Short mmCIF file of C-alpha atoms in Angstrom, two decimals:
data_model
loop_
_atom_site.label_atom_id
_atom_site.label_comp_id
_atom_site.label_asym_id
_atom_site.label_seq_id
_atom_site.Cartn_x
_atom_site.Cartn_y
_atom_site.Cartn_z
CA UNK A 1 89.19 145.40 96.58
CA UNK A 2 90.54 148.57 97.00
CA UNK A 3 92.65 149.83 100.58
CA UNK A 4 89.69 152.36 101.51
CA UNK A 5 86.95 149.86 100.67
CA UNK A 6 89.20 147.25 103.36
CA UNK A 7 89.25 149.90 105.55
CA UNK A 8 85.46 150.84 105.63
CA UNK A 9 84.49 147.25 105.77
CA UNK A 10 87.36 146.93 108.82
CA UNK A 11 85.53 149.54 110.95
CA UNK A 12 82.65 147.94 112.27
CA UNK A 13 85.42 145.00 113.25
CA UNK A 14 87.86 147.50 115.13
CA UNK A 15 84.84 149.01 117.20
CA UNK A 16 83.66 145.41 117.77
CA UNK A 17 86.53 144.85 118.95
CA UNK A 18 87.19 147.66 121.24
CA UNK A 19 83.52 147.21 122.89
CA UNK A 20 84.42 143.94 123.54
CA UNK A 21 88.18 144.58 124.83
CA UNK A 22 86.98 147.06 127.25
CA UNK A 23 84.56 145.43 128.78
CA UNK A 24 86.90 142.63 130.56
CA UNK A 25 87.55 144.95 133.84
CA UNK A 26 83.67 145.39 134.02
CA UNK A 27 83.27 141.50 133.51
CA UNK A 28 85.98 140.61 136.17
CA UNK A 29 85.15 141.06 139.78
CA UNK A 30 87.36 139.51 142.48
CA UNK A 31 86.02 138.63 146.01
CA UNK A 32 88.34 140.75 148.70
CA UNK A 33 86.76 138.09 151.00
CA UNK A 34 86.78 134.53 149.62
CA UNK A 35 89.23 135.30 147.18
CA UNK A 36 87.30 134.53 144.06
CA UNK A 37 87.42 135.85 140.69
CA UNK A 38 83.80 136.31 139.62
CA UNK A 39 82.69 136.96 135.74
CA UNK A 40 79.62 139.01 135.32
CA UNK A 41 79.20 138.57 131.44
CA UNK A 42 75.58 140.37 131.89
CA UNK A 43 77.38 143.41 133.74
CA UNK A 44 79.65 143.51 130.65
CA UNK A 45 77.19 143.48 127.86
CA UNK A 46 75.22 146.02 130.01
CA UNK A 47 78.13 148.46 129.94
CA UNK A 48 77.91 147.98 126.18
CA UNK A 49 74.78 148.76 125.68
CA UNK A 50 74.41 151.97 128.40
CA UNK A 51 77.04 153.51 126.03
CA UNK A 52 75.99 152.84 122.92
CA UNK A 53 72.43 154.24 124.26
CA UNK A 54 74.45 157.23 125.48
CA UNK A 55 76.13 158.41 122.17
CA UNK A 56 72.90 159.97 121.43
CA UNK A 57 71.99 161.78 124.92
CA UNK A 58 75.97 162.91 125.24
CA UNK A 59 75.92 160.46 128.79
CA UNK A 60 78.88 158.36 126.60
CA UNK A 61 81.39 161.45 126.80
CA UNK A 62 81.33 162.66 130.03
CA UNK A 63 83.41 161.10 133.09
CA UNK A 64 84.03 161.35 136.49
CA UNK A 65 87.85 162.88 137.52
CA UNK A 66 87.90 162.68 141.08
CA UNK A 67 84.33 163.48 141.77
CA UNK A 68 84.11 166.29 139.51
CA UNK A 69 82.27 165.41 136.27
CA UNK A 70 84.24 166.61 132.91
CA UNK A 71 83.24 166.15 129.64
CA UNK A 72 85.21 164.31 127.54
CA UNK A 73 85.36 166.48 124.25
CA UNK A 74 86.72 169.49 126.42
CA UNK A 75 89.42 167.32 128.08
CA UNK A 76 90.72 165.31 125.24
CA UNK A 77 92.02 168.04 122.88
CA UNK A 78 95.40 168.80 125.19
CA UNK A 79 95.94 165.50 125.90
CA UNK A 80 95.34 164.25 122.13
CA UNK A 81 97.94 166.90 120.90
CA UNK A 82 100.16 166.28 123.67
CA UNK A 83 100.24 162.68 122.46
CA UNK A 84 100.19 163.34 118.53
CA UNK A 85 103.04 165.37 119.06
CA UNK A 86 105.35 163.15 120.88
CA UNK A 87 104.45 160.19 118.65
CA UNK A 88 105.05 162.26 115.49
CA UNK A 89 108.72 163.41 116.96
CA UNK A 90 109.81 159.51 117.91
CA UNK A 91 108.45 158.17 114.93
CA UNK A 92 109.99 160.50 112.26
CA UNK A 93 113.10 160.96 113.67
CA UNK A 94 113.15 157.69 115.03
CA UNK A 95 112.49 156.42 111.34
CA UNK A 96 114.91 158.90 109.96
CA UNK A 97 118.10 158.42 112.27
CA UNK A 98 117.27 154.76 112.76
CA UNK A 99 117.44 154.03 108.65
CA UNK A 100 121.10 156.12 108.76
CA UNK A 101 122.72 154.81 111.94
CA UNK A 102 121.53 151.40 110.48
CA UNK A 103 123.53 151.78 107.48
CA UNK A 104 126.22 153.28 109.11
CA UNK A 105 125.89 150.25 111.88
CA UNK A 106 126.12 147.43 109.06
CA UNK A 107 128.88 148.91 107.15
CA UNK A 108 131.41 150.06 110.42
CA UNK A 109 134.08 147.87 111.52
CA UNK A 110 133.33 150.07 115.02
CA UNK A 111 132.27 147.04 117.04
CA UNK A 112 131.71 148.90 120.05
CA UNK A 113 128.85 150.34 118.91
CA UNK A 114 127.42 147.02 117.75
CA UNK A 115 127.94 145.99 121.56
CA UNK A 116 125.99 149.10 122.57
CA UNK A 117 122.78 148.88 120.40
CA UNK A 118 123.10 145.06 121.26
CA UNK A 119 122.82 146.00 125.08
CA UNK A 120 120.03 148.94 124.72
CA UNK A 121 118.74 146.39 123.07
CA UNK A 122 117.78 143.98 125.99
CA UNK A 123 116.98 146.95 127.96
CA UNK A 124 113.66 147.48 128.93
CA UNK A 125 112.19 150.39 128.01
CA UNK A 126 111.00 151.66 131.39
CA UNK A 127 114.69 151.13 132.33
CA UNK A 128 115.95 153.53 129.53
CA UNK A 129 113.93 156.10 130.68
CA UNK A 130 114.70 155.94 134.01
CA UNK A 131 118.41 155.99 133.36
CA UNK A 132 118.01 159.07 131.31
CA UNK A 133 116.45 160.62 134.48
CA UNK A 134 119.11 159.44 136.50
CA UNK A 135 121.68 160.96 134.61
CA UNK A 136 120.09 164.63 134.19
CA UNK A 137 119.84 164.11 138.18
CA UNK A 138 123.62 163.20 138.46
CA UNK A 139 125.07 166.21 136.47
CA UNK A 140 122.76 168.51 138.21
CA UNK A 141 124.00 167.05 141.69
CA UNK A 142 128.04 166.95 140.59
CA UNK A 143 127.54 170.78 138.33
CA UNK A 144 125.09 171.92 139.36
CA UNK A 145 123.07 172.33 135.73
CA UNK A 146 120.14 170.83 135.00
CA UNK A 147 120.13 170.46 131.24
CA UNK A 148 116.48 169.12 131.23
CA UNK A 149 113.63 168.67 133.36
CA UNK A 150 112.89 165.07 134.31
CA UNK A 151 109.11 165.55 134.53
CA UNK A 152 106.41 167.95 133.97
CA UNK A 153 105.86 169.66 137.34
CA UNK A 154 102.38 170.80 135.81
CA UNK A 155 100.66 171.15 132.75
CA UNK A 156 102.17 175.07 132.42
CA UNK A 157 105.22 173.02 133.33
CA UNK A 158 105.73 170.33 131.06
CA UNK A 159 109.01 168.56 130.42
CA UNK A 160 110.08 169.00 126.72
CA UNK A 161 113.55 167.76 126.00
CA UNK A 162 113.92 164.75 128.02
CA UNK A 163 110.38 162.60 126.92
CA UNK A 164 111.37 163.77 123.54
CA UNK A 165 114.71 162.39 123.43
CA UNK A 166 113.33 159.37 124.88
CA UNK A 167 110.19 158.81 122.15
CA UNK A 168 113.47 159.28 119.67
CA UNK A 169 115.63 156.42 121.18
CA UNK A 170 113.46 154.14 121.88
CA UNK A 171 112.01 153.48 118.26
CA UNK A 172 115.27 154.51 116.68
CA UNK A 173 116.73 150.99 118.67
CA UNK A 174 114.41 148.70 117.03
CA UNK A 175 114.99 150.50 113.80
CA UNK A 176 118.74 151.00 113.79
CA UNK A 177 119.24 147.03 114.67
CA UNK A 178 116.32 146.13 112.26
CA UNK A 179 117.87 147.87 109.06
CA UNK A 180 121.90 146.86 110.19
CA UNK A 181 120.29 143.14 109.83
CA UNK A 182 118.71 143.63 106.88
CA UNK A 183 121.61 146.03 104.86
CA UNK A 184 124.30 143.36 105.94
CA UNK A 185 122.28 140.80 103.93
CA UNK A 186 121.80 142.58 101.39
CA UNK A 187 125.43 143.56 100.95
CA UNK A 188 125.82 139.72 100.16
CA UNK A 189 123.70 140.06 96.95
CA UNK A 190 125.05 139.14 93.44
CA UNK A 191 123.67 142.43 92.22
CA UNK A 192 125.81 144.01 95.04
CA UNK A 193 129.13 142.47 94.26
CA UNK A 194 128.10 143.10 90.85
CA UNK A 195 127.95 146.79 91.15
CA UNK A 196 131.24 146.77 93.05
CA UNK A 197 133.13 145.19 89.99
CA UNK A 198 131.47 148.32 88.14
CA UNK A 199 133.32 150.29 89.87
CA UNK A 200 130.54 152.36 91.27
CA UNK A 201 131.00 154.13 94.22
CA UNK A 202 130.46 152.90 98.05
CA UNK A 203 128.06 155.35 98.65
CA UNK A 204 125.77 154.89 95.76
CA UNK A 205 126.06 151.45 95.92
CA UNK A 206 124.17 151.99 99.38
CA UNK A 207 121.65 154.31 98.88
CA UNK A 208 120.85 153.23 95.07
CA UNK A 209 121.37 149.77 94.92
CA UNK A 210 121.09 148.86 98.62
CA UNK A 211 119.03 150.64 100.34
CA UNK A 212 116.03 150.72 97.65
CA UNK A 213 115.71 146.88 98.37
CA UNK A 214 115.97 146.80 102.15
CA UNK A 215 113.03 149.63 102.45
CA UNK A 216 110.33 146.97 101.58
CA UNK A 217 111.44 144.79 104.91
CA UNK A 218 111.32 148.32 106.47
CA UNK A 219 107.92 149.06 105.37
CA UNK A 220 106.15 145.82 106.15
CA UNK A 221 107.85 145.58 109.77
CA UNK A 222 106.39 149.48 110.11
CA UNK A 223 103.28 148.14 112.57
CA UNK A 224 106.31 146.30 114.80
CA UNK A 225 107.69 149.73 115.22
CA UNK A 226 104.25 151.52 115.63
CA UNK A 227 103.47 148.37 117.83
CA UNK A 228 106.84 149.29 120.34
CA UNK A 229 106.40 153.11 119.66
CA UNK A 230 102.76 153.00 120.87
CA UNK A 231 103.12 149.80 123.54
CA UNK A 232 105.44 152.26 126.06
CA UNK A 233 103.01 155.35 126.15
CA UNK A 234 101.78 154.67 128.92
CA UNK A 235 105.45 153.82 130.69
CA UNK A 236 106.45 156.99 128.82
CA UNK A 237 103.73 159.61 129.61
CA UNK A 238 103.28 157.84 133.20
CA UNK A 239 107.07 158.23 134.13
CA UNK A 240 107.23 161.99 133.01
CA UNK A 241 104.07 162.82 134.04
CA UNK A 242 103.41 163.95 130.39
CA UNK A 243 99.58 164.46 130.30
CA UNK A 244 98.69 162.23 127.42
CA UNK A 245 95.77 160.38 126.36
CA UNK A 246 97.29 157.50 128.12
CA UNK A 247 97.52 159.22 131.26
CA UNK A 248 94.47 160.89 130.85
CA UNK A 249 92.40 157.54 130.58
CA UNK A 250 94.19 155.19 133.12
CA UNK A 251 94.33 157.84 135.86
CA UNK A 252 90.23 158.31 135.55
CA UNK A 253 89.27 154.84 134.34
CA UNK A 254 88.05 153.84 137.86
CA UNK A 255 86.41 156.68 139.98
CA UNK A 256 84.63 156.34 143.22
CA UNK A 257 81.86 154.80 141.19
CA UNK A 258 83.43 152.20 140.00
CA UNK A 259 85.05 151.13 136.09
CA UNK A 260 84.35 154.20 133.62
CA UNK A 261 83.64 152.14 130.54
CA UNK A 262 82.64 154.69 128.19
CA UNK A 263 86.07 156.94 128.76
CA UNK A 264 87.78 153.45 127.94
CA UNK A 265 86.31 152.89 124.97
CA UNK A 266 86.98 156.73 124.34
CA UNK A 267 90.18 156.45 125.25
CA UNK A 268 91.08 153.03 122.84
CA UNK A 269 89.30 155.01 119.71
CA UNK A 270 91.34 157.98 120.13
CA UNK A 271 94.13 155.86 120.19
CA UNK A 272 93.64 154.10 117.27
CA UNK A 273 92.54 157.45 115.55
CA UNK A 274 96.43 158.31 116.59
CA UNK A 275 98.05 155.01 115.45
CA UNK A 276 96.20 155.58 111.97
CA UNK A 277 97.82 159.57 111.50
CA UNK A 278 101.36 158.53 112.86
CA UNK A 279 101.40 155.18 110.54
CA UNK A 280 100.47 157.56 107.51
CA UNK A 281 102.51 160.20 107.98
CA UNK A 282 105.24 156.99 108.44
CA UNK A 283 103.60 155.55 104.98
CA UNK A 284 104.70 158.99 103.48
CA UNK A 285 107.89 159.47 105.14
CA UNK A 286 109.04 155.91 102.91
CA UNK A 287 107.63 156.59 100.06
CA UNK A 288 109.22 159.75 99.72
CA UNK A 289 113.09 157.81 100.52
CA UNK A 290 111.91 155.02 97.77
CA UNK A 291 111.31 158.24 94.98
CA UNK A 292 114.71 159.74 96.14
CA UNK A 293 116.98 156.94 95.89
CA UNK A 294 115.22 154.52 93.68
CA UNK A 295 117.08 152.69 91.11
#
């Protein structure tokens, strides 16, 4: 069966599956009173079926910000671009310098810098960004230069450097420890030691020999780093007020009518339509460093 066959027959599955998923808040209602969580599986299927009888009128893409009723297709653009392009930034560079300062991190004797990615490691992510900020804040208070701003102040206004740097680091972590692991194995190789008695360089023993056979475990652990790239967007966009789709759909998913279901479901599907670019364009990235330094 071919991979856009699997995909076609996939789709009806993933929107199943985000009908279903979004649904839970409008399911789940808690009793301020006796303190009882109530589920209202009617109320949920009737959210379902109000928006799938909206696609057709247009009712399914318009939403309540505030009280002021925006449609959906005129609001999502921004925030859709504002996400694509700090997903595409961490996850090529992130790919990039994470595959280098792996190598570089399994064949050092600098141990410091083991200890380093070792303790970023167990960081939380949340905590890393809030450290950056914290550091912009102390030069600027002891030299008085900001070098970046820690948030966007507004949407003319938005911070650049800073939420880059930090879609970057985070992803690069995973994938700097990830390929260290998986290089010092292979260093261990027959093939490896093999090459050495060859003479062959240390360098193309890497990058030809090596590398080519630690991309694979690279490639298959590619929807763990979408999964950790993708899982802090909302931490990320939330704590630098970058106005992503994230931000976008959990600062409007309940107005002062109640759970928005149909900006929800909205909201997942763009996501996923985001995931799908980013893990191409990811897809692409490796197969172009398997053609360069394949054996």
């Amino acid at each position: 069966m071919s991979k856009v066959l699997q995909i076609t027959l996939a789709l009806p599955g993933i929107i199943l599956f985000v009908l279903l998923f979004a649904m839970f808040p409008a399911v789940l209602h808690s009793d301020v009173y006796e303190g009882i969580l109530h589920v209202n599986w009617a109320g949920g299927f009737e959210s379902i079926r109000a928006y799938l009888s909206g696609i057709g009128t247009g009712a399914s893409f318009h939403y309540l910000a505030g009280k002021t009723e925006l449609s959906f297709w005129a609001e999502i653009g921004r925030s859709f671009m504002v996400t694509l392009i700090y997903m595409v930034v961490g996850a090529v560079i992130g790919v990039t310098v994470g595959i280098l300062l792996g190598i570089y991190v399994a064949v050092t004797r600098a141990d410091w810098l083991k200890r380093i990615l070792e303790l970023t490691g167990v960081l939380p992510d949340f905590v890393i960004v809030l450290l950056l900020q914290f550091l912009i804040v102390f030069i600027a208070s002891e030299t008085g230069i900001v070098l970046f701003q820690i948030g966007s102040l507004s949407v003319d206004e938005p911070a650049i450097a800073l939420p880059l740097l930090s879609a970057v680091i985070i992803p690069a972590n995973y994938m700097v420890r990830n390929v260290a692991l998986q290089m010092s194995h292979t260093f261990t190789e027959d093939y490896i030691n093999f090459a050495k008695a060859r003479g062959l360089g240390k360098t193309y023993i890497i990058f030809h020999h090596a590398l080519p056979n630690v991309l694979p475990f690279v490639k298959a652990d590619l929807h763990k780093f979408m999964g950790i790239l993708f899982g802090n967007l909302f931490i990320f966009e939330y704590l630098y007020n970058v106005g992503g789709v994230t931000l976008l759909v959990f600062s409007n998913a309940f107005a002062s009518q109640g759970y928005q279901y149909s900006l929800v479901v909205n909201g997942i599907l763009t996501l996923l339509v985001l995931y799908a670019i980013v893990y191409a364009l990811l897809r692409g990235l490796l197969f172009g460093w398997e053609k360069v330094f394949a054996r």
